Coordinates of C-alpha atoms in Angstrom, one line a residue:
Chain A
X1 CA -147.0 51.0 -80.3
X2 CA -149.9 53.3 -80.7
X3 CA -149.2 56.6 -81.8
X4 CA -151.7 60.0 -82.0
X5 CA -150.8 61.6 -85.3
X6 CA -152.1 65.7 -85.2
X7 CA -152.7 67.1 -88.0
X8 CA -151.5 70.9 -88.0
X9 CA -151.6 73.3 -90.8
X10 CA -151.8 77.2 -90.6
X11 CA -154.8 79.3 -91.9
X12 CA -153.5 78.7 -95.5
X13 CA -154.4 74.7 -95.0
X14 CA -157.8 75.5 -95.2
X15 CA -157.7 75.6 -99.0
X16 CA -157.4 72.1 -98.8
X17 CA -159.9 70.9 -96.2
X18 CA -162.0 69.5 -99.1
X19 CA -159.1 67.4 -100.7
X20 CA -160.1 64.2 -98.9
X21 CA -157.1 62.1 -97.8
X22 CA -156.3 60.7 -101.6
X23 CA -156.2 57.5 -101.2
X24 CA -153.9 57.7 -97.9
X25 CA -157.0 56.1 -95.7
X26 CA -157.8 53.8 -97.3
X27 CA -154.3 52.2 -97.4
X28 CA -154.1 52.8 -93.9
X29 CA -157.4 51.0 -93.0
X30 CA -156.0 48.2 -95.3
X31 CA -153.0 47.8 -93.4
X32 CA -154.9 48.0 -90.3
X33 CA -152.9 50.6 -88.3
X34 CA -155.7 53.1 -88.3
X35 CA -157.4 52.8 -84.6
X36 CA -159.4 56.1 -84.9
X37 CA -159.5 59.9 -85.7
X38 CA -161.4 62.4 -87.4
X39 CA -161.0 66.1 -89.4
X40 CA -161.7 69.1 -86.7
X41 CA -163.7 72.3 -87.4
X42 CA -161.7 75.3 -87.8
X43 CA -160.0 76.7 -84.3
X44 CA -162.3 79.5 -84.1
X45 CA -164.9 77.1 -83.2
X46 CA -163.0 76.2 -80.3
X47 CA -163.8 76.6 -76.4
X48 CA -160.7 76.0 -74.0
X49 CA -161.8 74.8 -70.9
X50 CA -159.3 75.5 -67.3
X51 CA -160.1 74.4 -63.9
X52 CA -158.4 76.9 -61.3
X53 CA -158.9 77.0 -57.6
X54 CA -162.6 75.2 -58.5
X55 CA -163.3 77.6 -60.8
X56 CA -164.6 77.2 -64.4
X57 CA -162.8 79.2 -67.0
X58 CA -163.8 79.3 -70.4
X59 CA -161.8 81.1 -73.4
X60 CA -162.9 81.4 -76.9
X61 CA -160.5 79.7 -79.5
X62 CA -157.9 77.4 -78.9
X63 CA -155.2 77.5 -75.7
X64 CA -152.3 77.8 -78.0
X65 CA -151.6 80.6 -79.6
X66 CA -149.1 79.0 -82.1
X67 CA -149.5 80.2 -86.2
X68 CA -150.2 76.1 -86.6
X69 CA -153.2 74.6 -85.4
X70 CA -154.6 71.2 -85.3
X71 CA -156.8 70.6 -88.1
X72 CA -157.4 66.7 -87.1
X73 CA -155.9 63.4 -85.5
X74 CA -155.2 60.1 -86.2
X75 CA -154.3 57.3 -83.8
X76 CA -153.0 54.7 -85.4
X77 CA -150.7 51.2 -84.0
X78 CA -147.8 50.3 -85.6
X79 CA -144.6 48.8 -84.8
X80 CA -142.3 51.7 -84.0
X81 CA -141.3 55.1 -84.9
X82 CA -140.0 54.3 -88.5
X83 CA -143.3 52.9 -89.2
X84 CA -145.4 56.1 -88.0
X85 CA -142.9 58.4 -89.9
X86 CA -143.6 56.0 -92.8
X87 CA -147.4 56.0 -92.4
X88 CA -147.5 60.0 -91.7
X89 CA -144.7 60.9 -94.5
X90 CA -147.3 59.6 -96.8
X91 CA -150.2 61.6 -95.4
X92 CA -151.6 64.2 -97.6
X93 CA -151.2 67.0 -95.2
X94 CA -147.6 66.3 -94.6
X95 CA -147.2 68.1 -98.0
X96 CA -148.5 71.6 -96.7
X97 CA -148.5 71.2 -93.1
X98 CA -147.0 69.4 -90.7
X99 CA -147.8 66.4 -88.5
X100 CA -146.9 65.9 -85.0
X101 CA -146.3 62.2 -84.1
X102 CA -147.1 61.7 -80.4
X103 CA -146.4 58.2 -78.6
X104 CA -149.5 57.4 -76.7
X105 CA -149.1 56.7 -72.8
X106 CA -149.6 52.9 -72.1
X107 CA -151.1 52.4 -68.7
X108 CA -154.0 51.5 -67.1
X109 CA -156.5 53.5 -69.9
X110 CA -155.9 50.6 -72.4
Chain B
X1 CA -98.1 47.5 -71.2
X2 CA -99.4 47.7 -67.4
X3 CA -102.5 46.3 -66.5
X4 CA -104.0 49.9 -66.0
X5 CA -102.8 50.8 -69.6
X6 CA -104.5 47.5 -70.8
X7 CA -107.9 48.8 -68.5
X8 CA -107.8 51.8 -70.4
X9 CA -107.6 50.4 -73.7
X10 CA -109.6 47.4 -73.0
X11 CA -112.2 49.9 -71.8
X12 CA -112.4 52.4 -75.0
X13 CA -112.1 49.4 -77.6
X14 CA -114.8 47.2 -75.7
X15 CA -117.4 49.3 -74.0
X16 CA -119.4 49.8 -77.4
X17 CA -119.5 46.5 -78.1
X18 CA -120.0 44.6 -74.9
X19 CA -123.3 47.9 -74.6
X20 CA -124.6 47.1 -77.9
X21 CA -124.4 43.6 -77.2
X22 CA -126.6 43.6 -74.0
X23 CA -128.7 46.2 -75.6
X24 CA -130.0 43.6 -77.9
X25 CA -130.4 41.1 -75.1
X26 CA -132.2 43.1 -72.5
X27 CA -134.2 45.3 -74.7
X28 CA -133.3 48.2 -72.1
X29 CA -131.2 51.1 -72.2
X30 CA -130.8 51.5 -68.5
X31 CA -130.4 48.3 -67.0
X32 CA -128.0 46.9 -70.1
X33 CA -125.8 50.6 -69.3
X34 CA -125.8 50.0 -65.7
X35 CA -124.9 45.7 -66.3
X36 CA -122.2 46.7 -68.5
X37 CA -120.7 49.5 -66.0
X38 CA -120.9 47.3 -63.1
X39 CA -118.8 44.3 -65.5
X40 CA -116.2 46.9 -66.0
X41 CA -116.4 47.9 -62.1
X42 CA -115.1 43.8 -61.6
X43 CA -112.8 43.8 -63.9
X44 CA -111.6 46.3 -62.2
X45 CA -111.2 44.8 -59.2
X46 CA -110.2 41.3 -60.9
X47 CA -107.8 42.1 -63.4
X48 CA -105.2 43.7 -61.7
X49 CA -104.6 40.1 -60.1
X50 CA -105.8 37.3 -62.1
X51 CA -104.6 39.0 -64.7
X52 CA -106.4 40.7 -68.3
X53 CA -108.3 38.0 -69.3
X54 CA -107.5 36.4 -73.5
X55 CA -110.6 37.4 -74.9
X56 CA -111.5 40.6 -72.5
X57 CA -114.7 41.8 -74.6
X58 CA -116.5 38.2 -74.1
X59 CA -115.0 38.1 -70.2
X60 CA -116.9 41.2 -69.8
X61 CA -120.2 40.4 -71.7
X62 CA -119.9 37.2 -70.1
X63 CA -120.0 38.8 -67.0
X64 CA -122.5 42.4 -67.8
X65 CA -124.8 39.2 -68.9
X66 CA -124.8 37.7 -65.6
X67 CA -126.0 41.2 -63.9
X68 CA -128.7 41.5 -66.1
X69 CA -129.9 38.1 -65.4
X70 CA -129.3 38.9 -61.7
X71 CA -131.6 41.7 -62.5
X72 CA -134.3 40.2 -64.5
X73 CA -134.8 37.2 -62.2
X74 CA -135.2 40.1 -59.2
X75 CA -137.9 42.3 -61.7
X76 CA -139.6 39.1 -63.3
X77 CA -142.6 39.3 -61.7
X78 CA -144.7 38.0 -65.2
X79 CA -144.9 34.9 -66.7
X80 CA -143.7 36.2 -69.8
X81 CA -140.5 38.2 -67.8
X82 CA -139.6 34.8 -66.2
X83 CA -139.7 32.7 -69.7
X84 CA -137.2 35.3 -70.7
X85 CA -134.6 34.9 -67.9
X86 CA -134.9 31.2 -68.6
X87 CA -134.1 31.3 -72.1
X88 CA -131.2 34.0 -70.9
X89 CA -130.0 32.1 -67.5
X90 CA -130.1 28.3 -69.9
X91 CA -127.2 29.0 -71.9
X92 CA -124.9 29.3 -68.8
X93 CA -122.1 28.4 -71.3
X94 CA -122.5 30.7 -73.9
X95 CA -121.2 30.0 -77.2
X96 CA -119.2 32.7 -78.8
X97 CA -121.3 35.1 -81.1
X98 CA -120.0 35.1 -84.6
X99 CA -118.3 37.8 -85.3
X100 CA -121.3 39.1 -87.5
X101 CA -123.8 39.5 -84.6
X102 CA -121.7 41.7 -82.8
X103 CA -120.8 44.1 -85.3
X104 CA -124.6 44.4 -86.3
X105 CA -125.4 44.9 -82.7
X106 CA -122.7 48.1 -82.9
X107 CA -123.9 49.2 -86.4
X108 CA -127.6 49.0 -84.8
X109 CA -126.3 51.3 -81.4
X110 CA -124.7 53.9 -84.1
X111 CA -127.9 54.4 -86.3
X112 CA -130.5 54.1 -82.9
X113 CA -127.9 57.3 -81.2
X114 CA -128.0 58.9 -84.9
X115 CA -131.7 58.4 -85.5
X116 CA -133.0 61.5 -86.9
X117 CA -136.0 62.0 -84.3
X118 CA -133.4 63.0 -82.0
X119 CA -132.3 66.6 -81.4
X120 CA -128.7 66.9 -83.2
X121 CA -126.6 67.8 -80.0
X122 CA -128.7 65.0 -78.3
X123 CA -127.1 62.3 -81.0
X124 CA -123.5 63.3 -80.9
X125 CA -124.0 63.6 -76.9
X126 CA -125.8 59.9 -77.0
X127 CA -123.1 58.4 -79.3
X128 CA -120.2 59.8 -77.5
X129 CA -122.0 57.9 -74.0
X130 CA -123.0 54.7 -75.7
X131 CA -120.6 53.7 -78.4
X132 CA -117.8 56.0 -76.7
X133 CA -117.9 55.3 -73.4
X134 CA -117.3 58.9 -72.1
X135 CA -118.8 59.6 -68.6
X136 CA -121.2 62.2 -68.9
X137 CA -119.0 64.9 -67.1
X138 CA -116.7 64.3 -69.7
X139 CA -119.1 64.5 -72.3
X140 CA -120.7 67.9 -70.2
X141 CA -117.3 69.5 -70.3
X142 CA -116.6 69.0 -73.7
X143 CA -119.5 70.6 -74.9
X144 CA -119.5 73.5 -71.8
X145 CA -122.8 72.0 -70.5
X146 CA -123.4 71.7 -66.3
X147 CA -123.0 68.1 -65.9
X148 CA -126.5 68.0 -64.6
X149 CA -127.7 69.2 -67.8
X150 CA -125.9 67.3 -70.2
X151 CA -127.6 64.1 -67.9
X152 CA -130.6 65.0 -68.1
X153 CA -130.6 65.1 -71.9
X154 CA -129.3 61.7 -71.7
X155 CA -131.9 60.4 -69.9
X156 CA -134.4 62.7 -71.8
X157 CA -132.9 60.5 -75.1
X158 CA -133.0 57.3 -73.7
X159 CA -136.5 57.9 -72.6
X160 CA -137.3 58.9 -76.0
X161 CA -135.8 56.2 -77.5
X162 CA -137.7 53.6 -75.1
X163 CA -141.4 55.5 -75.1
X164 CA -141.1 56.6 -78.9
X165 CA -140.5 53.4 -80.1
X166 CA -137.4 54.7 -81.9
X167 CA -136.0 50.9 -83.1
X168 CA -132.9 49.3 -81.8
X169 CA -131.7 48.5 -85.5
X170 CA -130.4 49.6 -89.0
X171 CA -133.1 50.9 -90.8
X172 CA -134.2 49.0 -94.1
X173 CA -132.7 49.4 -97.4
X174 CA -134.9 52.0 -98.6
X175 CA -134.3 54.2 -95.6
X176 CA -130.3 53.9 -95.5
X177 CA -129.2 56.6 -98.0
X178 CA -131.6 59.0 -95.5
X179 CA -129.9 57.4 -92.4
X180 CA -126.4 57.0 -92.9
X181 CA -125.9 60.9 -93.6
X182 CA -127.3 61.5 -89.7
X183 CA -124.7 58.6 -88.8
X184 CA -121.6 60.6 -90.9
X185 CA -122.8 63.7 -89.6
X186 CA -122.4 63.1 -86.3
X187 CA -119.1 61.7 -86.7
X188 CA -118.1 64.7 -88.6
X189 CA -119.2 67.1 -85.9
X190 CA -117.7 64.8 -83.1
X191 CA -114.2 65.3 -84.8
X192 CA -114.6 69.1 -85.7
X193 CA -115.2 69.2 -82.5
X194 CA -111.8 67.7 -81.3
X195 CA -109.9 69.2 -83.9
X196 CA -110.8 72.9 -84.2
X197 CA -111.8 72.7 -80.3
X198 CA -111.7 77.3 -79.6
X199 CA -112.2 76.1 -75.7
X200 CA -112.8 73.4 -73.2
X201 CA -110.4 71.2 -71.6
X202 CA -107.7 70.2 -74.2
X203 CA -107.4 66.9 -73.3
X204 CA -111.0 65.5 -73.8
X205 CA -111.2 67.3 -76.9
X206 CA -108.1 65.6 -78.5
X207 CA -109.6 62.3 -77.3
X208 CA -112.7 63.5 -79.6
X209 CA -110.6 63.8 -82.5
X210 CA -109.1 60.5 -81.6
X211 CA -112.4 58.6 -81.2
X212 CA -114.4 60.3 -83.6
X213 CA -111.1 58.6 -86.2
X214 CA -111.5 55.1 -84.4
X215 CA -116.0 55.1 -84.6
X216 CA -115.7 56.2 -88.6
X217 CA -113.2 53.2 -89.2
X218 CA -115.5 51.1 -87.4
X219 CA -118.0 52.9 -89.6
X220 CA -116.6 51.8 -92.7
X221 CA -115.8 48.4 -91.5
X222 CA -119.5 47.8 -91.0
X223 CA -120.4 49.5 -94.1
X224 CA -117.7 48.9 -96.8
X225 CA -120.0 49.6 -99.9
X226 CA -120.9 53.1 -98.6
X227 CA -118.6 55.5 -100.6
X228 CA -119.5 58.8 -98.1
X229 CA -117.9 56.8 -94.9
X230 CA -114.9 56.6 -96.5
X231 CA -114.7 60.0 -97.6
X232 CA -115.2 60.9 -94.4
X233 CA -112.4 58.6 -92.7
X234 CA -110.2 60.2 -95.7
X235 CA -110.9 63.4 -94.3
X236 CA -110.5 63.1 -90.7
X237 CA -107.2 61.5 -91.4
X238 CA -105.9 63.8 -93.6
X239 CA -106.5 66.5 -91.6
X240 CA -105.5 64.6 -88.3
X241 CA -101.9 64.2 -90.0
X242 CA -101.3 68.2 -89.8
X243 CA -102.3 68.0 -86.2
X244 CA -98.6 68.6 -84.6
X245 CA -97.8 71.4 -86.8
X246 CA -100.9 73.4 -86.7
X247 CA -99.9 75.7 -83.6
X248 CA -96.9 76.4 -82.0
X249 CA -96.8 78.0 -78.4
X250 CA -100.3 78.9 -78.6
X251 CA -100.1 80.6 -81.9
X252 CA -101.6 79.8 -85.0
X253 CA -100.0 78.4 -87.8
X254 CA -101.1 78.4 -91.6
X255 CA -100.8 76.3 -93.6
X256 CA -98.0 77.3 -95.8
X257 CA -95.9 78.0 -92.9
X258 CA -96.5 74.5 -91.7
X259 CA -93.4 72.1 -90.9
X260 CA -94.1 69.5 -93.5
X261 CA -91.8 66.9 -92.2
X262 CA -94.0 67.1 -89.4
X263 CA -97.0 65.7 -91.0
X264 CA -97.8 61.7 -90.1
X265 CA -97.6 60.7 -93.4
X266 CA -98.6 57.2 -92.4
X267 CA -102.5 58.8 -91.8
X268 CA -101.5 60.7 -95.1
X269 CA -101.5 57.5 -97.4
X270 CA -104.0 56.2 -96.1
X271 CA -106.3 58.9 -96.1
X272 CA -105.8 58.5 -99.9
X273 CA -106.1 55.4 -100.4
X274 CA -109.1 55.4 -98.6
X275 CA -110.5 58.0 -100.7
X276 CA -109.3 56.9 -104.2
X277 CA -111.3 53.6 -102.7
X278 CA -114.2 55.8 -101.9
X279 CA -114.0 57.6 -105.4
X280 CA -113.7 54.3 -107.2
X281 CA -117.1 53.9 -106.6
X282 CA -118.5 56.6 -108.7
X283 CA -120.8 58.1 -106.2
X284 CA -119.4 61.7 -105.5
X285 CA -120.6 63.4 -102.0
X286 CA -119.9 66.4 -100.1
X287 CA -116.9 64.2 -97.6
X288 CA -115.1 62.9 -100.5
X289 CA -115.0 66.2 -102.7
X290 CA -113.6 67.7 -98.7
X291 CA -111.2 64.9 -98.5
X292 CA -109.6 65.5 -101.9
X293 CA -109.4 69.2 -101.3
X294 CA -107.5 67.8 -97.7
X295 CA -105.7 65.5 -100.0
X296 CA -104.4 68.5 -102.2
X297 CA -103.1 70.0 -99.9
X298 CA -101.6 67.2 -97.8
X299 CA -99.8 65.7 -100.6
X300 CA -98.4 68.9 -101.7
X301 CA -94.2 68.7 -101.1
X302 CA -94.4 72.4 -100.3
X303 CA -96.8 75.3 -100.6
X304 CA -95.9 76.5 -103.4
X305 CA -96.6 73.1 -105.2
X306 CA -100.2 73.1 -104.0
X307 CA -102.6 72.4 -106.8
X308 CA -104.5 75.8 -106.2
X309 CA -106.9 75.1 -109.8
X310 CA -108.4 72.0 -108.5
X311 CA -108.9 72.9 -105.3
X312 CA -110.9 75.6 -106.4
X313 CA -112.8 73.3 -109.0
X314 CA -113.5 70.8 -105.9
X315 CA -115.1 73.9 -103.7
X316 CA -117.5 74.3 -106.6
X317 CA -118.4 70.9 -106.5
X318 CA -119.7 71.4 -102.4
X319 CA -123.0 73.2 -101.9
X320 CA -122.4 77.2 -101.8
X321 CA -122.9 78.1 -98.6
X322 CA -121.2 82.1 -98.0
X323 CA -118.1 79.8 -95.8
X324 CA -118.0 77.6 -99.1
X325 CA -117.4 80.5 -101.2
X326 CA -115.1 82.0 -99.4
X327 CA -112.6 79.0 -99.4
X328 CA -113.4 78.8 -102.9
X329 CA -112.7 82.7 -103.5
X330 CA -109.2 81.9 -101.4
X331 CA -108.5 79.3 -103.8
X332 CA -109.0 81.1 -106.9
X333 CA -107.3 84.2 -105.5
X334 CA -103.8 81.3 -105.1
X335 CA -104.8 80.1 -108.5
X336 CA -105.2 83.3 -110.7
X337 CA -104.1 85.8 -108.4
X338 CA -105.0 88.8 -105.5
X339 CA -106.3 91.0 -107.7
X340 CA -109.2 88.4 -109.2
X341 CA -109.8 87.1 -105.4
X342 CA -110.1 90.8 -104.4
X343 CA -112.7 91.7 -106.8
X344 CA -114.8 88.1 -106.2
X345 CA -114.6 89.2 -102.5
X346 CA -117.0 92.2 -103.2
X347 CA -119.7 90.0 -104.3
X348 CA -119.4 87.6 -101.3
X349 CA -122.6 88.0 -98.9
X350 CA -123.9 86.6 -95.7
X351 CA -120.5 86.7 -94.1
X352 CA -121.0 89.8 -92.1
X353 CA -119.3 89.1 -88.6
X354 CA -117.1 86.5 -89.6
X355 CA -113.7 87.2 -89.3
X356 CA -112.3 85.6 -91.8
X357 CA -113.9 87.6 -94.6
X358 CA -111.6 90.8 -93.5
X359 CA -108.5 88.5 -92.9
X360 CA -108.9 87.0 -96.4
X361 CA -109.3 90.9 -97.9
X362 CA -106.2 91.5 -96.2
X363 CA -104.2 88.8 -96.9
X364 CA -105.0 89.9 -101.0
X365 CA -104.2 93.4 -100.4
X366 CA -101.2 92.4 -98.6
X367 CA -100.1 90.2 -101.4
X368 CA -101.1 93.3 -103.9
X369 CA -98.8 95.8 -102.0
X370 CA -101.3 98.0 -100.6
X371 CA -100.3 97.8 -97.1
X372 CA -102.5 100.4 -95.7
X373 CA -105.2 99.1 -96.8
X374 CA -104.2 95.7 -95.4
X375 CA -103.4 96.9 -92.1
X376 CA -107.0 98.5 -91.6
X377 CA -108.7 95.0 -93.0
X378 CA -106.4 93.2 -90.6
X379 CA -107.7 95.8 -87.8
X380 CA -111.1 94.5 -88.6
X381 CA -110.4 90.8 -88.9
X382 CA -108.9 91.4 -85.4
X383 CA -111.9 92.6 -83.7
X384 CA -114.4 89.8 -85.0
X385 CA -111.7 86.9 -83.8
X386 CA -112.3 85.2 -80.2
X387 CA -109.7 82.9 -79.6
X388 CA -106.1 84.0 -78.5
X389 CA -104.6 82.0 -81.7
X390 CA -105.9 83.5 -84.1
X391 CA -105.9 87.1 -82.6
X392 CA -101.7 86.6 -81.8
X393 CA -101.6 85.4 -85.8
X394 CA -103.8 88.6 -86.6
X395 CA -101.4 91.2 -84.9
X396 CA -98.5 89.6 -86.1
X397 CA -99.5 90.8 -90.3
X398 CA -100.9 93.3 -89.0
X399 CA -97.3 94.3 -87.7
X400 CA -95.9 93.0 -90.8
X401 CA -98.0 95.5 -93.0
X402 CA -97.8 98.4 -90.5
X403 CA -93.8 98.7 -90.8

């Protein structure tokens, strides 16, 4: 199963954006679970992109207006849920923020 | 017993099973649900004149095993699909599964439908459809849901369960003691549910109570060194053996003014057997400390013999939520008297709303003579309650004070 952890943290997580992972990657890369990711600049470097009756719209910052933003992703494979609740329980960030464990969609991408 | 009575039973004792069972051999939620409804739909037809079968649970995996094969064969469409019906479809005599295999296969359906990733309300609603066998307008209606709605969640959770990846098993070692307390809980809401039921359809509710009893000893069956299940069995049961005596015509009936004789003493001992069992074991938890307070007062000849100290040494054992405290405050206000409950009540918070905090006042200034007082407290107990019960128990002190 492949599963996209998000990263998400309010404005407070910032304070640890140069904490580095602590060891978390590379046990995860030793395993071999981790399939890809990467930190993300702050959300007011974001442009949200919408379509609408052919039309372009831009908006400054991100779509969601939620307190918790992403801060960064990981996809990683694994066996089931109890494994990517294992592997993002032991994430850093879990600690101050909170991370959102998405099941990918298997189809015809893969 | 007539065969429909032996349908009925058959049906409540076997449906887990026989689920869980092709669960594990399909790997699907759906198709195993719809195999093992469509087994029962034969035996419906069958039974009545070839007679209940002498092992009915294997007649009827026998048989849901046989659909799903049906169904396989007519979705195999890969090589790897049709390798599986041929390992499935070869054993056309299948030997008996050890005992073992089964039970793990229901143990495995209780912690998949109590897995935490799932919305609370989602696993007591899952539970009561897979390891229950309640149709989902029963299961609707119990919980005051459309029926639509409550099968859409279903499906919603069985999606979930299949595109998550949540696992069809008992979690490892190292993640039981974070499990099992999802597993109790639901059990414990399932039978509050049934027993303190304020509205819905009577019937299903007592059936709640009744199968909530029948999944916990199953419950500790499966897990017989896992002190907390048998607290909670202790403490269904000892409640469940008040359950004749706890209203009469509609009204509600405290406990001191309970017919005692009327208590099933049979769930009585072993509610406390189970829990001295439990307590044996040296590892405390919030059912067992509940069950001996239920024990306290269902071994208690009469109300006045009830052990009023160590019930309130037990509440201060449970965490102290405000509904804690109050119990606890009751306890000590039996145990010392009205006039020390009275003054602890002051300091209670984060009960505002809640009837029982004004119905508790009263009772104490009742019991210290200041009826006034008690009638006004009783007046404001009566506005906060919803169900005719308790409102009919309300105006009856009140009318005691008010003379």
């Amino acid at each position: 199963m492949k599963y996209l952890l998000m990263i998400c943290g309010d404005e407070s997580a910032e304070a640890h954006a140069q904490d580095g992972c602590g060891g978390w990657s590379e046990e995860m890369e030793a395993r071999g679970v981790v399939r890809g990711g990467a930190g993300l600049r702050p959300p007011q470097e974001a442009t949200t992109v919408r379509v609408r009756d052919d039309e372009l719209l831009l908006t400054d910052g991100p779509f969601a207006e939620t307190k918790e933003q992403i801060g960064g992703f990981v996809l990683i494979e694994c066996a089931d849920l109890d494994e990517a609740i294992e592997i993002a329980g032991k994430h850093p960030a879990a600690a101050y923020g909170t991370i959102e464990i998405r099941p990918v969609l298997e189809g015809p991408f893969e | 017993m007539s065969v429909a009575d032996q349908l009925d039973r058959v049906f409540r004792e076997e449906w887990g099973q026989v689920l869980a069972t092709l669960i594990r051999v399909t790997g699907d939620w759906e198709v195993a649900e719809e195999c093992v409804q469509e087994a029962f739909a034969i035996a419906l037809r069958r039974w009545p004149e070839d007679g209940v079968p002498d092992k009915p649970g294997a007649w009827l995996t026998t048989t849901a095993r046989r659909r799903a094969i049906d169904w396989m064969r007519r979705e195999a469409v890969g090589a790897a699909k049709l390798r599986e019906v041929a390992v499935m479809a070869g054993a056309e005599d299948w030997p008996e599964e050890p005992e073992s295999v089964v039970q793990d296969d229901l143990l495995r359906l209780m912690f998949t439908c109590c897995h935490p990733a799932l919305a609370m309300e989602t696993r007591v609603a899952l539970t009561l459809r897979t390891l229950a066998g309640l149709t989902t307008a029963e299961i609707a209606r119990a919980f005051l849901v459309g029926e639509e709605a409550m099968s859409k969640r279903l499906t919603r959770a069985k999606q979930k369960i299949k595109h998550a990846g949540i696992p069809y098993r008992v979690p490892p070692d190292h993640l039981l003691p974070e499990r099992t307390p999802a597993v109790l809980a639901v059990l414990y809401l399932l039978f509050n549910e049934g027993y303190a039921a304020t509205a819905g359809a009577e019937l299903v509710r007592d059936g709640l109570a009744a199968e909530a009893i029948r999944l916990a000893r199953l419950l500790v069956r499966l897990m017989p060194d896992e002190p907390e299940a048998g607290g909670l069995l202790a403490l269904m049961l000892l409640h469940n053996a008040r359950r004749d005596t706890r209203s009469a015509g509609g009204v509600l009936v405290t406990l001191d003014e309970q017919d005692r004789s009327r208590w099933h003493l049979d769930e009585i001992t072993e509610g406390t057997d189970l829990l001295d069992a439990a307590l044996n074991r040296r590892q405390p938890g919030p059912y067992q400390v509940q069950a001996a307070i239920a024990a306290c007062h269902a071994t208690a000849p009469t109300a006045a013999d009830t052990d009023w100290p160590q019930i309130a040494a037990l509440y201060a054992q449970l965490k102290q939520t405000p509904i804690v405290r109050l119990n606890r405050i009751v306890a000590i206000g039996m145990a010392d008297g009205p006039a020390v409950g009275l003054k602890l009540l002051d300091d209670l918070q984060g009960l505002d709303g809640y009837y029982l905090l004004p119905a508790t006042r009263a009772d104490f200034l009742r019991r210290l003579g200041r009826q006034a007082e008690a009638a006004d407290a009783y007046r404001a107990a009566l506005d906060l309650t919803k169900t005719e019960a308790e409102q009919t128990y309300l105006q009856r002190r009140l009318d005691q004070v008010s003379v």
